[in-house]
GROMACS .gro file of C-alpha atoms in nm:
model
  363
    1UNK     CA    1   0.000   0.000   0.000
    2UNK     CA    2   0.124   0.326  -0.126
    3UNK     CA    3   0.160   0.558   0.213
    4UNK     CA    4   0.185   0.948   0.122
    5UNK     CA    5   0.268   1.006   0.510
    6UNK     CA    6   0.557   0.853   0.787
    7UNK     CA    7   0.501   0.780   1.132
    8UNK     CA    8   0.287   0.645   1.336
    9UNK     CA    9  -0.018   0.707   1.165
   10UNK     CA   10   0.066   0.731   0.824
   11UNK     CA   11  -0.223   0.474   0.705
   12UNK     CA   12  -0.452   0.712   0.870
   13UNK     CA   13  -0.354   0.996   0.714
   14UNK     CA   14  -0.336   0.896   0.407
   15UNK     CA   15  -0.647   0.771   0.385
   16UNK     CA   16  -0.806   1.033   0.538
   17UNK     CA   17  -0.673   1.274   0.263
   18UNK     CA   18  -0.810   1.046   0.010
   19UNK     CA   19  -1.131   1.104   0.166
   20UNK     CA   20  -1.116   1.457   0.180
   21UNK     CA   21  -0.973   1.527  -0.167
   22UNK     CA   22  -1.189   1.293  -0.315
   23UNK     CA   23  -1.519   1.381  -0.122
   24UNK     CA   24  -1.584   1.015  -0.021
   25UNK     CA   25  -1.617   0.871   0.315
   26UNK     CA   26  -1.675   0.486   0.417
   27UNK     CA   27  -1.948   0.374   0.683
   28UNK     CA   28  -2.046   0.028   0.848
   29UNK     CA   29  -2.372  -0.111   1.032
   30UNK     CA   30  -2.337  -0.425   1.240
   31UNK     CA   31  -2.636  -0.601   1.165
   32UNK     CA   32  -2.670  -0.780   1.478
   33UNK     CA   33  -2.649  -0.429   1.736
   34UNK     CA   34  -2.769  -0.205   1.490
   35UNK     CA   35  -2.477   0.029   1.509
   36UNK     CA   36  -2.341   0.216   1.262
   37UNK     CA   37  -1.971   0.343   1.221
   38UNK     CA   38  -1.850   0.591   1.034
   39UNK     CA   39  -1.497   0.766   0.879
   40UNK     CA   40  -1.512   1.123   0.986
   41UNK     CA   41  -1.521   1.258   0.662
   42UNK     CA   42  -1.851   1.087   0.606
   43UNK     CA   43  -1.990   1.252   0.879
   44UNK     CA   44  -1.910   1.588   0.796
   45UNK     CA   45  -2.049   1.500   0.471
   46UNK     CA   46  -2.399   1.445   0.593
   47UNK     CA   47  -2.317   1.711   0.824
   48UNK     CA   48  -2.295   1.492   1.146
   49UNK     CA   49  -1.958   1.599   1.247
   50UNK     CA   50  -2.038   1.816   1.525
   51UNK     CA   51  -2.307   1.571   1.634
   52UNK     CA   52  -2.292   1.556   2.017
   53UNK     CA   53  -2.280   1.185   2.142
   54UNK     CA   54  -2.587   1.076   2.367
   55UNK     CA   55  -2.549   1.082   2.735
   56UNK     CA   56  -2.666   0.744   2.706
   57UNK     CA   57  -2.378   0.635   2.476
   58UNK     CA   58  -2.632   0.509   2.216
   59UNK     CA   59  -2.449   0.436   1.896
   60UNK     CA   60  -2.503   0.582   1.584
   61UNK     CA   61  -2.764   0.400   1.383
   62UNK     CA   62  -2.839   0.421   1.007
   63UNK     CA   63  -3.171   0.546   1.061
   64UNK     CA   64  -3.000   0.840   1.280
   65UNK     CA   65  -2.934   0.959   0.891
   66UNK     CA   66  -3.278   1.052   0.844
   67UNK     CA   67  -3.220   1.351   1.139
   68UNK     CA   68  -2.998   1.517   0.849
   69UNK     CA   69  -3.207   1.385   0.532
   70UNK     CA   70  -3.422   1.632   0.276
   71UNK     CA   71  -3.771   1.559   0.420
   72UNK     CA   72  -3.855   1.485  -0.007
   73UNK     CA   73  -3.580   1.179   0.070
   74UNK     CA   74  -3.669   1.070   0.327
   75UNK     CA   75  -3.834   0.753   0.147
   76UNK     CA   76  -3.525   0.693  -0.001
   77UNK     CA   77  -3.340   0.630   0.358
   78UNK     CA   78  -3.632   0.399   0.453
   79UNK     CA   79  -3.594   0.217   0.116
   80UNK     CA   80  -3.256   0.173   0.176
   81UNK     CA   81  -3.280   0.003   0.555
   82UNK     CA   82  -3.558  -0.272   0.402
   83UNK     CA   83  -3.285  -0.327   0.136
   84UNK     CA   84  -3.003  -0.405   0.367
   85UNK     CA   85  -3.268  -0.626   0.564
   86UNK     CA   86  -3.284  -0.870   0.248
   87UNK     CA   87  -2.909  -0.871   0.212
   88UNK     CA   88  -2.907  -0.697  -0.106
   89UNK     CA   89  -2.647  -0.402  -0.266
   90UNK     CA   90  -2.789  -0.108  -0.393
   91UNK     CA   91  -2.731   0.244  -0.531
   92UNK     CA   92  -2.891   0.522  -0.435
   93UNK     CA   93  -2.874   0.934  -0.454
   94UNK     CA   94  -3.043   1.146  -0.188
   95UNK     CA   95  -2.994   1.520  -0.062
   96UNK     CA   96  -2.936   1.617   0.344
   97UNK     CA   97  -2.927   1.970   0.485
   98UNK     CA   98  -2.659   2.052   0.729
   99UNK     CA   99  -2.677   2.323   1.028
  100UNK     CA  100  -2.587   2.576   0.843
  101UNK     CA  101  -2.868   2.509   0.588
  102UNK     CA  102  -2.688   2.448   0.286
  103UNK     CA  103  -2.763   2.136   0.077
  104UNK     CA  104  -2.609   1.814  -0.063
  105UNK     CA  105  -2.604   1.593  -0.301
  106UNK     CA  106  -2.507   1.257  -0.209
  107UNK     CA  107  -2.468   0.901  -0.315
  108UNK     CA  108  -2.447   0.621  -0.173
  109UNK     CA  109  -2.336   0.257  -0.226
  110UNK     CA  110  -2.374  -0.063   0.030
  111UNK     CA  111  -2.402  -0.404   0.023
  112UNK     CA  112  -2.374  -0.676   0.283
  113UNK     CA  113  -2.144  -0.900   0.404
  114UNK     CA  114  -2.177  -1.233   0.526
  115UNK     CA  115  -1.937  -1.522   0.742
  116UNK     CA  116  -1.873  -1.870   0.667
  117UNK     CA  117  -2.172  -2.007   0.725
  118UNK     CA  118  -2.382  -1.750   0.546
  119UNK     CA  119  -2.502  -1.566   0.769
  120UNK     CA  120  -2.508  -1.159   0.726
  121UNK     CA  121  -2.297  -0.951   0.972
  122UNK     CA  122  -2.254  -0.657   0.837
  123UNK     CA  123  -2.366  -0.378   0.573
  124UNK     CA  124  -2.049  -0.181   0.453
  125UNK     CA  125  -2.030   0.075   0.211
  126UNK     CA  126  -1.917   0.446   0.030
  127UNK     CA  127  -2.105   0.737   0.073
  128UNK     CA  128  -1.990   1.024  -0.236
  129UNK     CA  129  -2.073   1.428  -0.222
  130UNK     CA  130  -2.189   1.432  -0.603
  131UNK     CA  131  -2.327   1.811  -0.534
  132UNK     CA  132  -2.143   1.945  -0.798
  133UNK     CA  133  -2.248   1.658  -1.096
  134UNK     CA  134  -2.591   1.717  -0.956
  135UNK     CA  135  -2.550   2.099  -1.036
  136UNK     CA  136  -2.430   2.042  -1.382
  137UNK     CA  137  -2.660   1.789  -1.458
  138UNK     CA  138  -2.924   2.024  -1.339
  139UNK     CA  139  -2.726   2.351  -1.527
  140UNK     CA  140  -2.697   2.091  -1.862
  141UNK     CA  141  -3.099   1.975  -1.826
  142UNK     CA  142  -3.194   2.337  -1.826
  143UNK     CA  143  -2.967   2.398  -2.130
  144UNK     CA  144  -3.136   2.113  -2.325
  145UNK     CA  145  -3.490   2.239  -2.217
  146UNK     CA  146  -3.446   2.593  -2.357
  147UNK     CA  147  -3.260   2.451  -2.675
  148UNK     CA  148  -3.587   2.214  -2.725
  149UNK     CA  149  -3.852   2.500  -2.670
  150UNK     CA  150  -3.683   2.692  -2.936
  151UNK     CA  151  -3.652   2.411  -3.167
  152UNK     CA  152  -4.030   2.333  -3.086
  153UNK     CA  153  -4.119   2.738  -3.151
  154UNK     CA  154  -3.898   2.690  -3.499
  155UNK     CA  155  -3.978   2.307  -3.593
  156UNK     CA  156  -3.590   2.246  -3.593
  157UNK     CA  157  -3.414   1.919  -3.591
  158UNK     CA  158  -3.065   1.887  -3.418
  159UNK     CA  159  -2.841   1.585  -3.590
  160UNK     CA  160  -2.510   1.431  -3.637
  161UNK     CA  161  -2.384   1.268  -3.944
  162UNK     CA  162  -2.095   1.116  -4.131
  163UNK     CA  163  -1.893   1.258  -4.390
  164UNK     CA  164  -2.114   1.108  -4.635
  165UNK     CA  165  -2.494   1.186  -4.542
  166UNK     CA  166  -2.491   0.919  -4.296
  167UNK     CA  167  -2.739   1.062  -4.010
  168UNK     CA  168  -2.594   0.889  -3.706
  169UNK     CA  169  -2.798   1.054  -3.386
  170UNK     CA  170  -3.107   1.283  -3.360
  171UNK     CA  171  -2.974   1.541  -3.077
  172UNK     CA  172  -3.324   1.757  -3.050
  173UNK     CA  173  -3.605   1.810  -3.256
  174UNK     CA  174  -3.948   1.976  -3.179
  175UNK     CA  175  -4.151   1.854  -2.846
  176UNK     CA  176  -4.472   1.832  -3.134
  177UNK     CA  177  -4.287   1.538  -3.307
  178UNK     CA  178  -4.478   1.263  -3.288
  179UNK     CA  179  -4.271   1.041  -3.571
  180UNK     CA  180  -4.046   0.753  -3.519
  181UNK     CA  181  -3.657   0.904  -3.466
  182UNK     CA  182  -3.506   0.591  -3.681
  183UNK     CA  183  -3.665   0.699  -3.994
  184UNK     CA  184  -3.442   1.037  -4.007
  185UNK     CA  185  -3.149   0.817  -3.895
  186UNK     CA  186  -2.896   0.654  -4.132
  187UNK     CA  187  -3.011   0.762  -4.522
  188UNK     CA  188  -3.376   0.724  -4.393
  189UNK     CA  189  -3.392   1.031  -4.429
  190UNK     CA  190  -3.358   1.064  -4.791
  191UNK     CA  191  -3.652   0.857  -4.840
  192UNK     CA  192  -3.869   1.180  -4.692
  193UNK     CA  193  -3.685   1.429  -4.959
  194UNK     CA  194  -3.908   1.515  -5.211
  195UNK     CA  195  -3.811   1.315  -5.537
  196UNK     CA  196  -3.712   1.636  -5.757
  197UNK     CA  197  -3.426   1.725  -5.454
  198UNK     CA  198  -3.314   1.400  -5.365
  199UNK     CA  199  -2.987   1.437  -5.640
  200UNK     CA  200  -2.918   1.752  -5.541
  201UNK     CA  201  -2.906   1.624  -5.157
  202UNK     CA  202  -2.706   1.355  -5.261
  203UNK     CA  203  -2.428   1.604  -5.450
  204UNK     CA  204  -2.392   1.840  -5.212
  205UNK     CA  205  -2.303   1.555  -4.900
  206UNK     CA  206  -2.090   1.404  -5.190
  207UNK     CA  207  -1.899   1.690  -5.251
  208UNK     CA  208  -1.891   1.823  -4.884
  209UNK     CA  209  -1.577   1.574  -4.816
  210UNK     CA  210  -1.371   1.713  -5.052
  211UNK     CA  211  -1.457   2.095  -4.907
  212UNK     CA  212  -1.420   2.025  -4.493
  213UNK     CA  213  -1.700   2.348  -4.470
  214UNK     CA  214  -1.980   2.449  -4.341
  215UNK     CA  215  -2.311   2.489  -4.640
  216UNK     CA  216  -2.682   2.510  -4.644
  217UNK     CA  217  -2.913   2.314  -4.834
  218UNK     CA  218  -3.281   2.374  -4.877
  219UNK     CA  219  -3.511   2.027  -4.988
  220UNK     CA  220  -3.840   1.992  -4.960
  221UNK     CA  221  -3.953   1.741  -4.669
  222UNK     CA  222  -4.218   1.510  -4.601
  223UNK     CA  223  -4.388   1.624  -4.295
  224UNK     CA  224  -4.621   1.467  -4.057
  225UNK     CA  225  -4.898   1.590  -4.215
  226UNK     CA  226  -4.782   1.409  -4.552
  227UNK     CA  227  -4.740   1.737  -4.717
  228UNK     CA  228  -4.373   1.847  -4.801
  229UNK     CA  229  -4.221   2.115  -4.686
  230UNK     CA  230  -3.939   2.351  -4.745
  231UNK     CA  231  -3.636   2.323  -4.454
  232UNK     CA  232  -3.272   2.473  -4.474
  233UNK     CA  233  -3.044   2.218  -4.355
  234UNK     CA  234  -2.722   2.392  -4.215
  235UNK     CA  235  -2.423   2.152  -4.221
  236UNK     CA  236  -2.110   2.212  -4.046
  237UNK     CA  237  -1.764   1.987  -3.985
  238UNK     CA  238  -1.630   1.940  -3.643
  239UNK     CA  239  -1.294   1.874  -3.719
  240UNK     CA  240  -1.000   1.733  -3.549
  241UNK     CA  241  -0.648   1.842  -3.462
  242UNK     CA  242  -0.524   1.697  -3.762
  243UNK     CA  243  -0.749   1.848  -3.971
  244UNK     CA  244  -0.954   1.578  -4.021
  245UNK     CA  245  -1.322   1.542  -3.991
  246UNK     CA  246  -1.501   1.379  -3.686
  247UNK     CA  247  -1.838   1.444  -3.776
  248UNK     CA  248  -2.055   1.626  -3.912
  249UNK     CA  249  -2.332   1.857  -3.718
  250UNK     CA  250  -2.636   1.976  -3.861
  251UNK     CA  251  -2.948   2.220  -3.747
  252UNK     CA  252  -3.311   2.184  -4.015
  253UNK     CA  253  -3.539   2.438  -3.983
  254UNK     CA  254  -3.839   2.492  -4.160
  255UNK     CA  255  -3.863   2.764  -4.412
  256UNK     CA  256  -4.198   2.717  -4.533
  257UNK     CA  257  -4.264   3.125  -4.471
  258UNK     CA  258  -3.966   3.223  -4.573
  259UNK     CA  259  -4.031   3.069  -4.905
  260UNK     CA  260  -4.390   3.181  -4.944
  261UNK     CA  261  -4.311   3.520  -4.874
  262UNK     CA  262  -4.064   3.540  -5.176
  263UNK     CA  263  -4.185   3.290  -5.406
  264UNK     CA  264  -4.556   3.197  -5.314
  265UNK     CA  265  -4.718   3.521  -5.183
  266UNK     CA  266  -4.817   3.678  -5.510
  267UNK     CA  267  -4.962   3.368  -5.645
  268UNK     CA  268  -5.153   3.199  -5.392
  269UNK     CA  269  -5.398   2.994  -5.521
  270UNK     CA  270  -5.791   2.945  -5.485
  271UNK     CA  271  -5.931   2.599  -5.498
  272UNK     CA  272  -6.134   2.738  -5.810
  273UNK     CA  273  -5.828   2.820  -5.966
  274UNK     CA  274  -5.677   2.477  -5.934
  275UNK     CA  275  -5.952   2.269  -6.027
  276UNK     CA  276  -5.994   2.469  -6.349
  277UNK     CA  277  -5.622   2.447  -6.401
  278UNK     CA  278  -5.670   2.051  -6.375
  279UNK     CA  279  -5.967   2.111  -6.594
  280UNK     CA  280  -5.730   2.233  -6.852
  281UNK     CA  281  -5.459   2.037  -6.852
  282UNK     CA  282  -5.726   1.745  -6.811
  283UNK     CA  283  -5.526   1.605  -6.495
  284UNK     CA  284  -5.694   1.422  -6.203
  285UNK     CA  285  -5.658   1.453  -5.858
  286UNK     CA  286  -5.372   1.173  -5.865
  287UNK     CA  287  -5.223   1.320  -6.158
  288UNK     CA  288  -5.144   1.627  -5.943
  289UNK     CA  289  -5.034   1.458  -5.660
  290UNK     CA  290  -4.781   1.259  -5.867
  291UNK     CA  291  -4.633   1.591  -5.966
  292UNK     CA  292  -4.610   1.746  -5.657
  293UNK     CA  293  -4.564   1.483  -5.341
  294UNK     CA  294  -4.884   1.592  -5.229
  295UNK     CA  295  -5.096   1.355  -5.071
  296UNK     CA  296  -5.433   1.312  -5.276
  297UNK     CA  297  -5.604   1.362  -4.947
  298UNK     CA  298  -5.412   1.655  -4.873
  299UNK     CA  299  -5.494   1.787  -5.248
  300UNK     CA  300  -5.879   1.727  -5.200
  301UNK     CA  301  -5.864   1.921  -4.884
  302UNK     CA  302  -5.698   2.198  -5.030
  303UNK     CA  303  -5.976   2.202  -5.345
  304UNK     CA  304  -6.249   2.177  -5.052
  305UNK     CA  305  -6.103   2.536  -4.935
  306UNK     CA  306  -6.289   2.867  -5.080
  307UNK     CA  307  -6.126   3.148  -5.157
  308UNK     CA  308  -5.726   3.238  -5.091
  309UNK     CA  309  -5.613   2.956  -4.837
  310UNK     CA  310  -5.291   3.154  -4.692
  311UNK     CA  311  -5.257   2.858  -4.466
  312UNK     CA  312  -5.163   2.635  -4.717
  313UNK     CA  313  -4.935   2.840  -4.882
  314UNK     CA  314  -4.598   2.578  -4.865
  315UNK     CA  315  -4.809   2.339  -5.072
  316UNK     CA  316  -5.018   2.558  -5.289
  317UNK     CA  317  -4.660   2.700  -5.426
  318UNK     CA  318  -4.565   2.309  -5.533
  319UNK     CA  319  -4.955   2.306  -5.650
  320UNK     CA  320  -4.837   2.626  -5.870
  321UNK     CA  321  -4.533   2.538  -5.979
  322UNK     CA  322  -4.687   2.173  -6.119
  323UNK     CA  323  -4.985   2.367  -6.317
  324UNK     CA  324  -4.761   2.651  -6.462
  325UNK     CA  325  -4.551   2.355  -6.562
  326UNK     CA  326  -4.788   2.174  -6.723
  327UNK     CA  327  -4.913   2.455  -6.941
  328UNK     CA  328  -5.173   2.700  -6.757
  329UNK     CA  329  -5.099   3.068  -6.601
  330UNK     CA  330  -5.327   3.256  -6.335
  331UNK     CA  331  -5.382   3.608  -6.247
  332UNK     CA  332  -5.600   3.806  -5.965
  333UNK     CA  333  -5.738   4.137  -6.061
  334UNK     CA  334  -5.745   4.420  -5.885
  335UNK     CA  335  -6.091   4.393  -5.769
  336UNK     CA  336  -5.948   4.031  -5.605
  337UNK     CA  337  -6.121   3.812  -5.884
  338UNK     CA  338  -5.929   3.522  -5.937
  339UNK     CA  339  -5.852   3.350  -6.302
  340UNK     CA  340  -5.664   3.081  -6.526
  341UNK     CA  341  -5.574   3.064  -6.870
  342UNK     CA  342  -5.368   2.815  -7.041
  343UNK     CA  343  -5.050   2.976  -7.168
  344UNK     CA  344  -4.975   2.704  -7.486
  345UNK     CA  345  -5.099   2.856  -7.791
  346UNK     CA  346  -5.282   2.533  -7.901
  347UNK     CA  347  -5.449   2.505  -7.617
  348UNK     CA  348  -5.605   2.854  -7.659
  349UNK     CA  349  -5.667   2.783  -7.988
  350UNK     CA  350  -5.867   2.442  -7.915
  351UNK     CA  351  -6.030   2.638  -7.650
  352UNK     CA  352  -6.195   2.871  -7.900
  353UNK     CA  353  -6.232   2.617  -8.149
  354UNK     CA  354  -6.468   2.429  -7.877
  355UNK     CA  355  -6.638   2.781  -7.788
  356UNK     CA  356  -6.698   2.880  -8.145
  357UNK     CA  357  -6.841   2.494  -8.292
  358UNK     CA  358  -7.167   2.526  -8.377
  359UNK     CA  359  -7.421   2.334  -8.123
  360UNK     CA  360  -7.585   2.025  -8.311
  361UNK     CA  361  -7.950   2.069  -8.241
  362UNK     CA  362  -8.179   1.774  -8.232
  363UNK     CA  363  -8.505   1.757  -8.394
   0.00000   0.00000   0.00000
């Protein structure tokens, strides 16, 4: 054994600076009297120290603990004594107040101990001040509650990767989540890129190897509601001394507003207008949906909407883009009315054609 002092007591103190320097201290009951002994150290830990001994000379017991215990712990002590009853170990954290009032944080470790023939004599074990772990666990779970209220306010998603897309952790994402965290994991989350941005996903994480920097990328997503929606994925390296990459770190937010307020605002759609576009272009509900990753439910909910249907805006923009695409333009007059025309000269001209045939009349 290692001895840090010389003399006479030299175990002693040397142990007794581990305890000290290490916040520790070691107790004892004898199961057969009941009493419990104790290392100084652990009694100035619960704050026992300047305990006055009983005129009596009762010993110390380990229900004497519960004198110095939080009164919200004090099930915890009582847990602990039925424990070392059955002769089993345990593990358990619990706070006690000393004189002066401050408070504690401590854990504790026992098990029991039994002779040759079986039977249990004694419960030994390590009590630890963890106070300062129990702050910055408590200073770390406040961090990660503010963090997820703002990625709840935003509809963010926290996440790690690989160098080469590979999503290997979901950090934080929005309290409202209610989907499974394994299908954004891995390349699951490809799979919820709308089909149009999937290649250009793919590029950019192939390329971002070769570049070690941070870039943004904005895809259309497949949300819970089975819409998609526009969300800027910033990407950033952590790298290593050596230059080397670790991993990579990545915030998604949604920028469905953002979007609608450069792109979509102007051109919001009514249901009228879409159902005469599909009129036009002679395309079904399905045929739509095919063209813009809009569910045909969503699409029939959206047609079911009168008027301008702000509120919608993210998909009505995808709704847009698919008509004007497909070969029809709209416009809203000044006085708010609403229209669609198809912008392909042939169709214009088969329009009129139809308008101006003479009506067979039956006789």
């Amino acid at each position: 054994m290692l001895l840090l002092f010389t003399g006479d007591n030299a175990v002693r103190d040397t142990f007794q600076l581990a305890e000290e320097v290490a916040h520790f201290g070691l107790w004892q009951v004898d199961l057969a009297t009941g009493a419990m002994t104790c290392s100084s150290n652990m009694l100035r830990l619960v704050g026992l120290s300047s305990r006055a001994p009983r005129a009596d000379g009762e010993a110390m017991r380990f229900s004497t603990l519960e004198q110095v215990t939080h009164p919200d712990d004090m099930p915890v002590i009582a847990e602990i004594q039925h424990i070392i009853a059955d002769g089993l170990p345990f593990d358990r954290n619990f706070r006690v107040i000393h004189p002066n009032g401050r408070v504690r944080h401590l854990s504790i470790h026992g098990e029991v101990v039994v002779d040759a023939s079986g039977r249990k004599t004694r419960a030994i074990g390590v009590l630890v001040d963890v106070t300062l772990h129990a702050e910055t666990m408590r200073a770390s779970q406040v961090d990660s509650e503010r963090v997820r209220a703002i990625m709840t306010a935003i509809d963010g998603r926290l996440w790690t990767a690989r160098s080469d897309g590979f999503r290997t952790d979901l950090l934080l994402r929005s309290a409202n989540s209610r989907s499974v965290p394994g299908t954004w994991l891995g390349f699951n989350w490809l799979t919820r890129v709308h089909p149009d941005d999937v290649a250009r996903a793919r590029t950019a994480w192939a390329e971002a190897p070769h570049h070690v920097r941070s870039f943004t990328l904005d895809l259309r997503v497949l949300g819970e509601d089975d819409s998609y929606h526009w969300r800027r994925h910033y990407c950033s390296p952590i790298v290593n001394d050596d230059g080397s990459v670790r991993e990579w770190v990545g915030l998604s937010l949604l920028i469905n507003q953002e979007q609608s307020a450069v792109q979509a605002e102007p051109g919001i759609l009514t249901a009228a207008q879409i159902r005469a576009a599909r009129g036009i272009l002679n395309w079904s509900v399905k045929d739509l949906a095919d063209r813009t990753g809009i569910s045909t439910g969503a699409l029939r909910r959206i047609e079911a909407h009168e008027g301008f249907n702000r509120g919608a805006a993210p998909a009505l923009l995808l709704i847009k883009d698919a008509l004007s695409a497909g070969g029809v333009d709209f416009f809203v007059l000044p006085s708010g009315e609403a229209g669609v025309f198809p912008t392909r000269k042939e169709n214009r001209l088969k329009i009129v054609a139809e308008n101006a045939r003479p009506k067979k009349v039956s006789i």
